[in-house]
Short mmCIF file of C-alpha atoms and ligand atoms in Angstrom, two decimals:
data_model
loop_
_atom_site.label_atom_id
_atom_site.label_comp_id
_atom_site.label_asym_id
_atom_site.label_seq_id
_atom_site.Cartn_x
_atom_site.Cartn_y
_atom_site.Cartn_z
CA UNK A 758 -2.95 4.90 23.28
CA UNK A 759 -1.97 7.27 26.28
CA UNK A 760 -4.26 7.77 28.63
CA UNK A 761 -5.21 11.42 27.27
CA UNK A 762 -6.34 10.10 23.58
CA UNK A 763 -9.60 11.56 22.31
CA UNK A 764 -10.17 11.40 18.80
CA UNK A 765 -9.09 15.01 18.40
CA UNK A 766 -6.11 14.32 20.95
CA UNK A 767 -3.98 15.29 17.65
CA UNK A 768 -4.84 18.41 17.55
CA UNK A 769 -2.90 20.05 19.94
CA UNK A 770 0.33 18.98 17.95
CA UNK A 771 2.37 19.86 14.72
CA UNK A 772 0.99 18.07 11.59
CA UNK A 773 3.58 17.61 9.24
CA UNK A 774 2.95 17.68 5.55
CA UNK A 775 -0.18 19.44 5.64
CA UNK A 776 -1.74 21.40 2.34
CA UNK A 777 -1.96 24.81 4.49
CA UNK A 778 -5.84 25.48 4.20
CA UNK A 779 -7.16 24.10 7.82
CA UNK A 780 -8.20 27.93 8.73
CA UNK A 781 -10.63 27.89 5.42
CA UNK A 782 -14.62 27.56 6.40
CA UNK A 783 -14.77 25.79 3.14
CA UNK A 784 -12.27 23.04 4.67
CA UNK A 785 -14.75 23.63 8.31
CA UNK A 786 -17.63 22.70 6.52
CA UNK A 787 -16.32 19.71 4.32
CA UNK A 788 -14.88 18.31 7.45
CA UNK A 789 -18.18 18.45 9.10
CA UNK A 790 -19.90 17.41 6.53
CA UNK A 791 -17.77 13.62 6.03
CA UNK A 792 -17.90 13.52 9.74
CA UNK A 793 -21.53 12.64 9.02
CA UNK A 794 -20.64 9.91 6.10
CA UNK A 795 -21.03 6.57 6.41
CA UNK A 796 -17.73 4.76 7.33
CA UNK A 797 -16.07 3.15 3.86
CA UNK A 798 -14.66 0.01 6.55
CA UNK A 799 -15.93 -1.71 9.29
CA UNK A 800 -14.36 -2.68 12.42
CA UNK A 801 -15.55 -6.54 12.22
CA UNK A 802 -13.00 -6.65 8.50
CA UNK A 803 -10.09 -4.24 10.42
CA UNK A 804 -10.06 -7.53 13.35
CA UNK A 805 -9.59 -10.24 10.88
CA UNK A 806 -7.25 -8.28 8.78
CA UNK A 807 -5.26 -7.53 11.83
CA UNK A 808 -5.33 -11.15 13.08
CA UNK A 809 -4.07 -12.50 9.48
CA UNK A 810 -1.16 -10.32 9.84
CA UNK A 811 -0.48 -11.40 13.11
CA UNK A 812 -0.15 -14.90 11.56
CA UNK A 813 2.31 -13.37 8.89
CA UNK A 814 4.34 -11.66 11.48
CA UNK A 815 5.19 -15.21 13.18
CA UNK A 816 5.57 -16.76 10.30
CA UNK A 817 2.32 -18.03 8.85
CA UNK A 818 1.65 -16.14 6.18
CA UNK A 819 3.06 -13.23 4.12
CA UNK A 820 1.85 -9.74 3.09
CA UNK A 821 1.45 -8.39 -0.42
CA UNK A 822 0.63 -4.80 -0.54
CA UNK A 823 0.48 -3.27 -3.62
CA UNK A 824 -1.18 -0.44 -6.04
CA UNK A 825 -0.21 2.89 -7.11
CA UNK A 826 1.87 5.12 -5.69
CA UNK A 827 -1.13 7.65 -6.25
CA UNK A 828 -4.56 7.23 -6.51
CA UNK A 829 -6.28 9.75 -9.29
CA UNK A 830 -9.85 10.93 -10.34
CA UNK A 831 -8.93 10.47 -14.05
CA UNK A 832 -8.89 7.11 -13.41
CA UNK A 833 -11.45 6.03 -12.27
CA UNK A 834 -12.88 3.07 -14.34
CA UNK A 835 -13.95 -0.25 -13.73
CA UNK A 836 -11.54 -1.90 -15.87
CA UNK A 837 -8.75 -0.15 -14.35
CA UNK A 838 -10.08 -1.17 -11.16
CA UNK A 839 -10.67 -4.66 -12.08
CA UNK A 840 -6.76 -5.08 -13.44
CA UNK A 841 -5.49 -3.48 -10.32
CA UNK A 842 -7.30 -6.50 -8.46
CA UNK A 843 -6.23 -9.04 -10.72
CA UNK A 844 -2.43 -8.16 -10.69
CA UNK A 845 -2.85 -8.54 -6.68
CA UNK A 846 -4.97 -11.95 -7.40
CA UNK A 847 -2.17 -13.40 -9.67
CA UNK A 848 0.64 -12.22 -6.99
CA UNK A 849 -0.81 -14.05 -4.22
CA UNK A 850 -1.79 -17.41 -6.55
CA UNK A 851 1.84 -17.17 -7.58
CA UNK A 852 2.96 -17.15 -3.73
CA UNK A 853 0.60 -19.22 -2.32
CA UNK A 854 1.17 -22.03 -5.11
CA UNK A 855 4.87 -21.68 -5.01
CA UNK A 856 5.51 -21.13 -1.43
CA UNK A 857 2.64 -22.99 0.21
CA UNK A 858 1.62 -19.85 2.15
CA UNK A 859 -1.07 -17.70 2.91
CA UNK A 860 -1.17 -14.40 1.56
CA UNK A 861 -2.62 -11.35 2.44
CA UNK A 862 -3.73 -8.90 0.08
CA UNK A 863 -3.27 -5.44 0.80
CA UNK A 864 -4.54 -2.76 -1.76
CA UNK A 865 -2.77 0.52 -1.96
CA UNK A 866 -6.67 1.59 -2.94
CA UNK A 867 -9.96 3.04 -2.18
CA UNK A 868 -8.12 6.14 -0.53
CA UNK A 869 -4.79 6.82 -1.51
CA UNK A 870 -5.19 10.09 -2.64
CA UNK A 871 -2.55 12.34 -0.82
CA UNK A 872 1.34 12.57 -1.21
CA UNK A 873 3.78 14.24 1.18
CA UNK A 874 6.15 16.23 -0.94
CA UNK A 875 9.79 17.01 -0.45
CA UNK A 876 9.21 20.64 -1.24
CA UNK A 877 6.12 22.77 -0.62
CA UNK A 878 6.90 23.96 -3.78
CA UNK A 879 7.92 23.36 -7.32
CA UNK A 880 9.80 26.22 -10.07
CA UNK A 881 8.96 25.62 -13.69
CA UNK A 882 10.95 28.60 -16.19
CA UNK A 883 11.28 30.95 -13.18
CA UNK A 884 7.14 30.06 -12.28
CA UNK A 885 6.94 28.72 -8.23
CA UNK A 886 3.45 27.41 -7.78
CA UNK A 887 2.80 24.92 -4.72
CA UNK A 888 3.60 20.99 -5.18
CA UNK A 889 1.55 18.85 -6.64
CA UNK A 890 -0.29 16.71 -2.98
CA UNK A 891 -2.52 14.28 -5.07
CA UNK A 892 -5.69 14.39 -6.21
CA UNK A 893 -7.28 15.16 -2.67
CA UNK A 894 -5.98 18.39 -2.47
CA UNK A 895 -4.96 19.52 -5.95
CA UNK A 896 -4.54 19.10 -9.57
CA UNK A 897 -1.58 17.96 -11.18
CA UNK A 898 -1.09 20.77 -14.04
CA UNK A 899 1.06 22.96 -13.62
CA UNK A 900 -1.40 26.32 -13.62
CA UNK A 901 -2.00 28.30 -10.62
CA UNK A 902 -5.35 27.91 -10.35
CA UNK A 903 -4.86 24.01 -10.48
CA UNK A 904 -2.17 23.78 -8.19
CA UNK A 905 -4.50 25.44 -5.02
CA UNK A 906 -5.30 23.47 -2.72
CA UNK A 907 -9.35 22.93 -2.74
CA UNK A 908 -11.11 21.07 0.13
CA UNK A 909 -13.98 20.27 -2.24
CA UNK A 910 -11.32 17.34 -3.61
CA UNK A 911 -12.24 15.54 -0.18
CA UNK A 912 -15.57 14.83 -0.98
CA UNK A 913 -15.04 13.58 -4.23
CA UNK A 914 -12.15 11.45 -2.47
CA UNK A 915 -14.27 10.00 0.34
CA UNK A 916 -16.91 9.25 -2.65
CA UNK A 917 -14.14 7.44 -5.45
CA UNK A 918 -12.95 5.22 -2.16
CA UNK A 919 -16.40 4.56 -1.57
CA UNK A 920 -17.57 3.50 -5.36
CA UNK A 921 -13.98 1.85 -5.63
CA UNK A 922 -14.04 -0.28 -2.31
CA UNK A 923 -18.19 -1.01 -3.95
CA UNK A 924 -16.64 -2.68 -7.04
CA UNK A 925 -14.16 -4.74 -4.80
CA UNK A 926 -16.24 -5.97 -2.57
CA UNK A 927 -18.67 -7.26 -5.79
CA UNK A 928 -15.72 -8.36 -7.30
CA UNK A 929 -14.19 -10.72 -4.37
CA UNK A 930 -17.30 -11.95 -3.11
CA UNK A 931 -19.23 -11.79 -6.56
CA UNK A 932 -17.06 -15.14 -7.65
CA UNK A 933 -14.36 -13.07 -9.62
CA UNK A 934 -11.64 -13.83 -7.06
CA UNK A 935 -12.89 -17.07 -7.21
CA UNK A 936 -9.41 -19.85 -7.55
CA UNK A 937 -11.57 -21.84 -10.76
CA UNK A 938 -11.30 -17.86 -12.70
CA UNK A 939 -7.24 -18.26 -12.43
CA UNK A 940 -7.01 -18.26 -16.16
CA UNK A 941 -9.50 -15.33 -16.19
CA UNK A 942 -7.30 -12.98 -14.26
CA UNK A 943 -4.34 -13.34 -17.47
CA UNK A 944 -4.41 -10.32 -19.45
CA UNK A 945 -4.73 -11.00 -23.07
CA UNK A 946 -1.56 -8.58 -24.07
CA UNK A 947 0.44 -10.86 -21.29
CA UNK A 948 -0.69 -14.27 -21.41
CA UNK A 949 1.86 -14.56 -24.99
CA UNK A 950 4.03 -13.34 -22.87
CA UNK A 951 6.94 -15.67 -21.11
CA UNK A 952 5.70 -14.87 -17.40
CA UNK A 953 1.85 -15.03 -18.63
CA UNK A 954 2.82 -18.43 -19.80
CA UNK A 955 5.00 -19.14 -16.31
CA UNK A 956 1.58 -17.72 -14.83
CA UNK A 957 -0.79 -20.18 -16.87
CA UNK A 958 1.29 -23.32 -15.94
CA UNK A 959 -0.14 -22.29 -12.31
CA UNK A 960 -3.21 -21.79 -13.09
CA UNK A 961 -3.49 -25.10 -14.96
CA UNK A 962 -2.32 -26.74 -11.82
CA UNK A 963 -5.22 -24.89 -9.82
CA UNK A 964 -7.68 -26.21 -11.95
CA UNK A 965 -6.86 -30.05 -12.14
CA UNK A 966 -6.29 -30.05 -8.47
CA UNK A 967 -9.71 -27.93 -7.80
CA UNK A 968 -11.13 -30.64 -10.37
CA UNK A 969 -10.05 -33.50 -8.44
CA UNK A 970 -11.29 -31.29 -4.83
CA UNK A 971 -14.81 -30.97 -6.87
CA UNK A 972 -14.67 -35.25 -7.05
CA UNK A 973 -14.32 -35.24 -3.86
CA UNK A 974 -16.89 -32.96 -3.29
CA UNK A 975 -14.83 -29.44 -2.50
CA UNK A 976 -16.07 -26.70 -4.38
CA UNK A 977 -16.05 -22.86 -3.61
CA UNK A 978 -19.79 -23.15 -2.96
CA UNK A 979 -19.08 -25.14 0.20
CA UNK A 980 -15.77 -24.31 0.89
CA UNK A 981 -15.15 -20.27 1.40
CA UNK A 982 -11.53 -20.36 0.86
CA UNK A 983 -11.55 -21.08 -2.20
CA UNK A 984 -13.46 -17.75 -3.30
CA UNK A 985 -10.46 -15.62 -1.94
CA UNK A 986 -12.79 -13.00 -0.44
CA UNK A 987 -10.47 -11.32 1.27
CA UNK A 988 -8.68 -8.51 -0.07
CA UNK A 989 -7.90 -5.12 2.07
CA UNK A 990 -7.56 -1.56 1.58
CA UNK A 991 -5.15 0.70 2.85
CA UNK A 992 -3.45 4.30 2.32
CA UNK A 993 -1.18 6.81 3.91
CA UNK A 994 -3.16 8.19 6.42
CA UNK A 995 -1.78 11.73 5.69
CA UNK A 996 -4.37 14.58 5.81
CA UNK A 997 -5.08 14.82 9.41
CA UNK A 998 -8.60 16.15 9.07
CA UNK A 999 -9.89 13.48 6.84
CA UNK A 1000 -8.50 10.78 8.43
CA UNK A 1001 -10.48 11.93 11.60
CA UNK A 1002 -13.33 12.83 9.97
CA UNK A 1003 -14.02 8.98 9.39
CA UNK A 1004 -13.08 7.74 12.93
CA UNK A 1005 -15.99 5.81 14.49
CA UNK A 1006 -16.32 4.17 17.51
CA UNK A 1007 -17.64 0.43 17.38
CA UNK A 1008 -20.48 -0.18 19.30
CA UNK A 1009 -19.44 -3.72 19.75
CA UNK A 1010 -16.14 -3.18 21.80
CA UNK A 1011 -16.43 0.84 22.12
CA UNK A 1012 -12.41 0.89 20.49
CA UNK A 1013 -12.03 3.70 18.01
CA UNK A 1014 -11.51 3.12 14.00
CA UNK A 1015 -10.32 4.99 11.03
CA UNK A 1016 -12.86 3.83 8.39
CA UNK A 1017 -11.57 5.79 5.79
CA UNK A 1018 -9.60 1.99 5.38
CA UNK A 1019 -8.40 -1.14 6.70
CA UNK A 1020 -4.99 -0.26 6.96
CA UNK A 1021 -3.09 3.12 7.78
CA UNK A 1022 0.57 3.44 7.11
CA UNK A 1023 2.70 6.37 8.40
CA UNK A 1024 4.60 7.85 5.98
CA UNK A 1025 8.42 8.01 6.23
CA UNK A 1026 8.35 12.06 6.65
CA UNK A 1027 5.49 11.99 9.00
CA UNK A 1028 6.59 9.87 11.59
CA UNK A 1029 8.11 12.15 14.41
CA UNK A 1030 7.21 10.36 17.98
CA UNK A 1031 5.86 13.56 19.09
CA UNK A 1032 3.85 14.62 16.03
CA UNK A 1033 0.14 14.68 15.13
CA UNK A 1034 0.14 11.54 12.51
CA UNK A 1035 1.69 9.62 15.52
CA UNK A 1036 -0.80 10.78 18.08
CA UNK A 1037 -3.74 10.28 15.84
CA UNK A 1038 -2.82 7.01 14.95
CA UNK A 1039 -2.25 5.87 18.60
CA UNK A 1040 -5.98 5.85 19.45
CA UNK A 1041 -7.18 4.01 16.67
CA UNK A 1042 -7.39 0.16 16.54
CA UNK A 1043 -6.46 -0.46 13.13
CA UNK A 1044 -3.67 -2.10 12.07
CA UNK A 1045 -1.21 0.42 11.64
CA UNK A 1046 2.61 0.60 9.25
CA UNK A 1047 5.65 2.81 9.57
CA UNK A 1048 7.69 3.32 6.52
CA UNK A 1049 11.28 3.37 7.84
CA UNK A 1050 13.81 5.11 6.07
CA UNK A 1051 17.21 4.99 6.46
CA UNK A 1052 17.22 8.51 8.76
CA UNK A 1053 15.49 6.73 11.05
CA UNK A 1054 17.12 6.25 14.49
CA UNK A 1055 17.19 3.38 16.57
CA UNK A 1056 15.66 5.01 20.03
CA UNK A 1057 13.25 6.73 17.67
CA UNK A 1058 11.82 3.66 16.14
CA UNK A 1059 11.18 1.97 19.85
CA UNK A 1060 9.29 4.97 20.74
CA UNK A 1061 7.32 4.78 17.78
CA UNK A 1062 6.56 1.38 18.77
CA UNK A 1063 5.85 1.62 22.03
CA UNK A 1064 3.44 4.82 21.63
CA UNK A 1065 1.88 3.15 18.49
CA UNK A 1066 1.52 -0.76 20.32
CA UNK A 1067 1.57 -0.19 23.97
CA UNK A 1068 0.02 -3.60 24.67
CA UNK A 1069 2.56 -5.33 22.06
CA UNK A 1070 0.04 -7.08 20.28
CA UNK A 1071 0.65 -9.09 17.48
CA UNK A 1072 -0.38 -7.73 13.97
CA UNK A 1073 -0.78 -4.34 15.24
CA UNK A 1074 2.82 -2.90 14.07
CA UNK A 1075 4.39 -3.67 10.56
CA UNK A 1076 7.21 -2.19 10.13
CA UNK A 1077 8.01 -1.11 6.10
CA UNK A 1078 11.30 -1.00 5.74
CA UNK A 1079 12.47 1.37 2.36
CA UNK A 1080 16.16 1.55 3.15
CA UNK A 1081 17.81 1.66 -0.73
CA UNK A 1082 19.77 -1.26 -1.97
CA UNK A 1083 22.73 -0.47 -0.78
CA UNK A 1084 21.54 1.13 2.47
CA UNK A 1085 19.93 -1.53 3.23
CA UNK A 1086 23.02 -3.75 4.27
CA UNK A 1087 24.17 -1.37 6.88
CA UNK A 1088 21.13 0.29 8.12
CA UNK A 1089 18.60 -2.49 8.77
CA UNK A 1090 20.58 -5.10 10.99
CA UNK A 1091 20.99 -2.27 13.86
CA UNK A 1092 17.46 -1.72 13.48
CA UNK A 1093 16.37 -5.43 13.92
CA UNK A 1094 18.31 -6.18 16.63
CA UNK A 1095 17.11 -3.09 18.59
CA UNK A 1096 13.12 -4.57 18.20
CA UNK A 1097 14.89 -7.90 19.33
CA UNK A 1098 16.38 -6.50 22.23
CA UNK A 1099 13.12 -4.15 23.07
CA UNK A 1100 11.23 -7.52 22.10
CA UNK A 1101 8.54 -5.49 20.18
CA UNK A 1102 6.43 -8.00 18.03
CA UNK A 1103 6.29 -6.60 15.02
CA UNK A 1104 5.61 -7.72 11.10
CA UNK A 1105 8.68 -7.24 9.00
CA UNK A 1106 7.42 -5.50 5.60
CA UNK A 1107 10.12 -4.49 2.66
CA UNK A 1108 9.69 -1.58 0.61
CA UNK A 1109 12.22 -1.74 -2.08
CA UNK A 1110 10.65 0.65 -4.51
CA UNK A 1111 11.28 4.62 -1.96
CA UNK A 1112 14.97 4.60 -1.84
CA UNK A 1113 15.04 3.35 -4.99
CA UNK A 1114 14.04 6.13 -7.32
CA UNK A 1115 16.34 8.46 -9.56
CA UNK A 1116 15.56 10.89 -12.28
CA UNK A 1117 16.95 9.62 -16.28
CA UNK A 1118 18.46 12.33 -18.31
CA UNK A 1119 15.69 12.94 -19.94
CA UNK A 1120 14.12 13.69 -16.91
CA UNK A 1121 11.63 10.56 -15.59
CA UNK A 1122 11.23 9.45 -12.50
CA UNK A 1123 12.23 5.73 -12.41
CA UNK A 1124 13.43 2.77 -10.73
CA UNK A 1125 15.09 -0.31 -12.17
CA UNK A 1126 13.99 -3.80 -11.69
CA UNK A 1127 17.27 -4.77 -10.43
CA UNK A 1128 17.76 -2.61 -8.24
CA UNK A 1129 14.12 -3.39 -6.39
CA UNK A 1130 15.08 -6.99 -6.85
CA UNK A 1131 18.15 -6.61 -4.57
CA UNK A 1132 16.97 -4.40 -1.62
CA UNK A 1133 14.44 -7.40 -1.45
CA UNK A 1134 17.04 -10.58 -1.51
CA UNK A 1135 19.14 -7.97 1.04
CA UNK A 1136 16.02 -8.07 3.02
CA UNK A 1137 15.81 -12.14 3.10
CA UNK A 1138 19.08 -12.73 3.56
CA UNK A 1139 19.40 -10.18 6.35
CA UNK A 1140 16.10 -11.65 8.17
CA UNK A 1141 17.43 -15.04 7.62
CA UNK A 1142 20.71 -14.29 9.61
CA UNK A 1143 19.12 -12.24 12.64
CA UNK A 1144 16.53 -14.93 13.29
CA UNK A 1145 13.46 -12.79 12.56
CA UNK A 1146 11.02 -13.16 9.63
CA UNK A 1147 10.49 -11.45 6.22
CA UNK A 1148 6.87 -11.22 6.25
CA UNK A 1149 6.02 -9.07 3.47
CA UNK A 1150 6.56 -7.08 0.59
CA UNK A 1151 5.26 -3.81 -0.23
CA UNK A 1152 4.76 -2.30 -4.11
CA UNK A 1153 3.66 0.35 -6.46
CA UNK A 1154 2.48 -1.24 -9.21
CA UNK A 1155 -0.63 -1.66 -12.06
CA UNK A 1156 -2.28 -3.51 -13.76
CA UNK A 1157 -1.52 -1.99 -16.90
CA UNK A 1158 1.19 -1.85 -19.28
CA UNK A 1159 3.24 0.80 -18.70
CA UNK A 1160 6.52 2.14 -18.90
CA UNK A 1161 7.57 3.62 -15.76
CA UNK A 1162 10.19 0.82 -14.07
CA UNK A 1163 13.55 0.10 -16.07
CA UNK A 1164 14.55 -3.54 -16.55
CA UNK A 1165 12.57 -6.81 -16.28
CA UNK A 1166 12.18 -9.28 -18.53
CA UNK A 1167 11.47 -6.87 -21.58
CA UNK A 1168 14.25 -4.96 -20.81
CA UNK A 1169 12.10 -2.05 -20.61
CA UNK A 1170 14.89 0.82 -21.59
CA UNK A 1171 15.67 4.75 -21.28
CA UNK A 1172 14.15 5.05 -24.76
CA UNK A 1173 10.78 3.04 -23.30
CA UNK A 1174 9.61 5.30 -20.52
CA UNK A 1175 7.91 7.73 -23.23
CA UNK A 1176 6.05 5.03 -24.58
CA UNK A 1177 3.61 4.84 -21.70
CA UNK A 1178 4.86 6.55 -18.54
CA UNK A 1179 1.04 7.48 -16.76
CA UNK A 1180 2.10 7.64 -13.59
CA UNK A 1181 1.01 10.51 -11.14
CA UNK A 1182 3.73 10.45 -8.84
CA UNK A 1183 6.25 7.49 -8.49
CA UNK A 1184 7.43 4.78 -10.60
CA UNK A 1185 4.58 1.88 -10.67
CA UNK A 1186 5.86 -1.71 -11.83
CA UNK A 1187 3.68 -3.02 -14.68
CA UNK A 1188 1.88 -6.30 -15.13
CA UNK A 1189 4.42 -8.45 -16.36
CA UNK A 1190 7.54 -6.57 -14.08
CA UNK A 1191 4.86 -7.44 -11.19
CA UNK A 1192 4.34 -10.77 -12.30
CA UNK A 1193 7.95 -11.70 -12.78
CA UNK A 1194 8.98 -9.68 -9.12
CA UNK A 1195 6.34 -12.35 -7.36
CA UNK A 1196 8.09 -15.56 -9.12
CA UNK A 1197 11.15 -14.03 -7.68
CA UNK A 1198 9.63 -12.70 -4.16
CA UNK A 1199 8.67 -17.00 -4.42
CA UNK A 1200 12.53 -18.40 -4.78
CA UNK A 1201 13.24 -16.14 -2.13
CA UNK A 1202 10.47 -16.92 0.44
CA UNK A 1203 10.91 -20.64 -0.67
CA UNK A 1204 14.98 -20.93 0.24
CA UNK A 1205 13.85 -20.02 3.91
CA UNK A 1206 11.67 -22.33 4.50
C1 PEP B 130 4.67 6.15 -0.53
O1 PEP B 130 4.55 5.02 -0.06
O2 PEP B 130 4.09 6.53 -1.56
C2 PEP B 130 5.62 7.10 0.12
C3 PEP B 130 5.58 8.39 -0.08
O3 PEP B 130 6.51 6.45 0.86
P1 PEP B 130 7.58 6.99 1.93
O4 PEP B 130 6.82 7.67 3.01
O5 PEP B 130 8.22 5.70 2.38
O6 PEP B 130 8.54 7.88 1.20
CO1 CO B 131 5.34 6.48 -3.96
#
C-alpha cells in the first residue's frame, strides 16, 4: 500500500472496464446505501485463508479454485448451489487422497457477478446495443431495455452473495462437507459413470480408513479436520464502486478489507500498474490474484507485484497464469525467472481455460478438454524445470451436466453443445470433465513429488 492509500485512494485514477453509469444518483444512492451493509466476509476467515495459501505457495498445499465463469440471478437455487460445492468437495478428496496434500478450496461464488468485455458493444442484424457485463449490471437478452446498465442489479448482487455464502457456510459446517458424506457428494446421473466409479473407489477408501480412525477413537466430532469446514469465496473484483462499498476496517488490527469476499482476483484487462483496480486493491489486506495473460510484460508484472505486496509476504500474491497451450511454452519461463530474479514470493496458479476458448461453426463458445489438459502438464513441466512450484489450478466449471467443454471422457462433440450449453458467458467444464481433469491435475502433482 503506498503511503497515500485511503479507501477511496482509487478514485483519482482511470477504471478500466467500467459499465459507464457512475454520474447516475441512482448508482449515488445504491452505493451509499451497501456502504451501510453488513460485510458478506470477515477479516478473522481472509487471515487463515491467506496463511493456507502461503503454505501452498511453498509447497504445502495446493489451490483449487473453481465455479462459473459467471454468476446469474436465474440461478439461484439451493440445489445448484449445493452441486457447485460438491464438485469442489470431490476435487479436493480426489487430490488430497491421491496426492497426500492439502487443498484449498476456492469458490468462484457468492459474488461473481461482473464480466469485463472485449467490446463495449455487441451488433446483432445491423442492431448495436451495449455488451452483456453480468448480471450486476445488466441482462443478458439482447433488447435495449435489458442491455442498460441498472445499479439496482447491485443490491440484488450484494443480497444473492449474501443468501449464497448463508447456504455454504450451513453446508460446510452443518456436517455436509463432512469426509464420512464422500459417497453423498456422487451425483446419481455420474456415479454409473466410469469417473463416478474411479470417484467411489476413493470414497470407499475414506470410509474404511475413517472406520478404523473411529476405533481408535477419531471422529469428526473431536477432530475438526475431518468436517472440511473450510471452503472460500472469491470473484473478480471488477466494479470499482461495489468493491469499495464493502471495504471495512477491522477493529482488531485496524488493516482494511474487501468483504464483498475472501479472495479478489484482478482481471487480465484490468491490471495496468497505474490503474484504479490496482490502486484499490493495494490497500486492502486480502489475499489478492492477477490473471496473467500472455501480453503481459515482464517489468510490468514486477511492478504489479511490488505495488500489490510491498512487504513480500507469503500468500498475499498468486499469480494466475492463462497463457494458451501453446503460448504457454514460450511466454511463461521469462516470466518465472523474472519473479526469481526480483525474488517476489508468490503462489503459482494455472488458468488453462482464458486462452483457451474459440467459437465452433455453429457459433458456441467452447474449449476442448485437451487442450485445457495441456496448458496444465505445460505448466508442471515448466515449474518442474525452473525450480519453482505449481501450486494451483484455477477452473470454470459446474456441477451440472452440461455441454459447454469439447472432449473428455464422453467425447462430448460439435453436435453435443446444443444439448445443454447454459452457460452465461464462458465455457464451464461439467461434473464428470471436472472430475476426470482432477484425476489428471493428481498424476501430474504426484510425478513431482
Ligand atoms: C475470468 O476469469 O472470467 C476472466 C474474464 O478471466 P481473464 O481476466 O483472465 O480473461
Ligand atoms: Co470466464
Amino acid at each position: 500500500m503506498g503511503k497515500s492509500w485511503t479507501p477511496d485512494s482509487w478514485q483519482n485514477l482511470t477504471a478500466a472496464q467500467q459499465p459507464g453509469w457512475e454520474k447516475s444518483e441512482e448508482y449515488s444512492k445504491v452505493i451509499s446505501e451497501i456502504m451501510n451493509y453488513p460485510p458478506l466476509v470477515f477479516a478473522g476467515e481472509v487471515r487463515a485463508l491467506k496463511q493456507q495459501l502461503a503454505d501452498a505457495a511453498r509447497g504445502d498445499g495446493f489451490l483449487i479454485q473453481g465455479g462459473d465463469c459467471a454468476e446469474t440471478f436465474d440461478d439461484f437455487r439451493a440445489d445448484s448451489i449445493r452441486d457447485k460445492l460438491k464438485i469442489l468437495l470431490q476435487m479436493s478428496v480426489i487430490l488430497t487422497y491421491g496426492a497426500s496434500c492439502n487443498v484449498v478450496k476456492l469458490g468462484r461464488i457468492a459474488g461473481q457477478f461482473a464480466k469485463p468485455r472485449s467490446s463495449d458493444t455487441e451488433t446483432r442484424d445491423g442492431l448495436e446495443l451495449p455488451s452483456y457485463r453480468g448480471d450486476a449490471v445488466n441482462d443478458i437478452k439482447f433488447i435495449e431495455k435489458n442491455r442498460e446498465p441498472n445499479p439496482k442489479r447491485l443490491l440484488r448482487t450484494y443480497n444473492q452473495s449474501a443468501a449464497t455464502l448463508n447456504l455454504l457456510r450451513a453446508f460446510t459446517t452443518g456436517g455436509f462437507a463432512d469426509l464420512n458424506k464422500a459417497h453423498v457428494w456422487n451425483q446419481e446421473f455420474i456415479a454409473q459413470s466410469p469417473q463416478g466409479q474411479r470417484y467411489e473407489k476413493i470414497a470407499k477408501s475414506i470410509d474404511d480408513a475413517l472406520t478404523f480412525m473411529k476405533a481408535v477413537g477419531i471422529t469428526s466430532d473431536n477432530t475438526a479436520a475431518l468436517k472440511l469446514t473450510e471452503f472460500f469465496t472469491s470473484h473478480e473484483a471488477l466494479l470499482m464502486g461495489y468493491e469499495h462499498a464493502l471495504t471495512r476496517q477491522d477493529s482488531l488490527t485496524e488493516k482494511w478489507y474487501d468483504c464483498s469476499a475472501h479472495f479478489l482476483w484482478i482481471g487480465d484487462r484490468t491490471r495496468q500498474p497505474d490503474g484504479a483496480h490496482v490502486e484499490f486493491l493495494s490497500g486492502v489486506d486480502n489475499p489478492i490474484g492477477i490473471k496473467v495473460g500472455p501480453t503481459i510484460i515482464e517489468d510490468e508484472l514486477i511492478a504489479l507485484c511490488e505495488k500489490l505486496n510491498p512487504e513480500n509476504e507469503w500468500g498475499k500474491l498468486t499469480l494466475i497464469t492463462r497463457m494458451g497451450a501453446d503460448a504457454i511454452r514460450s511466454k511463461l519461463p521469462p516470466i518465472i525467472k523474472s519473479i526469481k530474479e526480483n525474488d517476489q514470493n508468490v503462489l503459482w496458479v494455472c488458468d488453462p481455460m482464458h486462452a483457451n476458448t474459440y467459437k465452433t461453426e455453429n457459433g458456441f463458445k467452447t474449449r476442448h478438454f485437451n487442450t485445457i489438459l495441456e496448458e496444465l502438464e505445460h505448466f508442471f513441466a515448466i515449474h518442474r524445470a525452473e525450480g519453482t512450484i505449481p501450486g494451483g489450478v484455477h477452473f470454470e466449471l459446474t456441477g451440472d451436466n452440461v455441454t459447454e467443454c469439447l472432449g473428455g471422457a464422453r467425447e462430448i462433440s460439435d453436435e453435443d453443445l446444443n444439448s445443454r450449453y447454459e452457460t452465461a458467458c464462458d465455457p464451464r467444464l461439467n461434473n464428470e470433465q471436472s472430475l476426470e481433469l482432477a484425476f489428471l491435475v493428481t498424476d501430474l502433482l504426484r510425478i513431482g513429488r
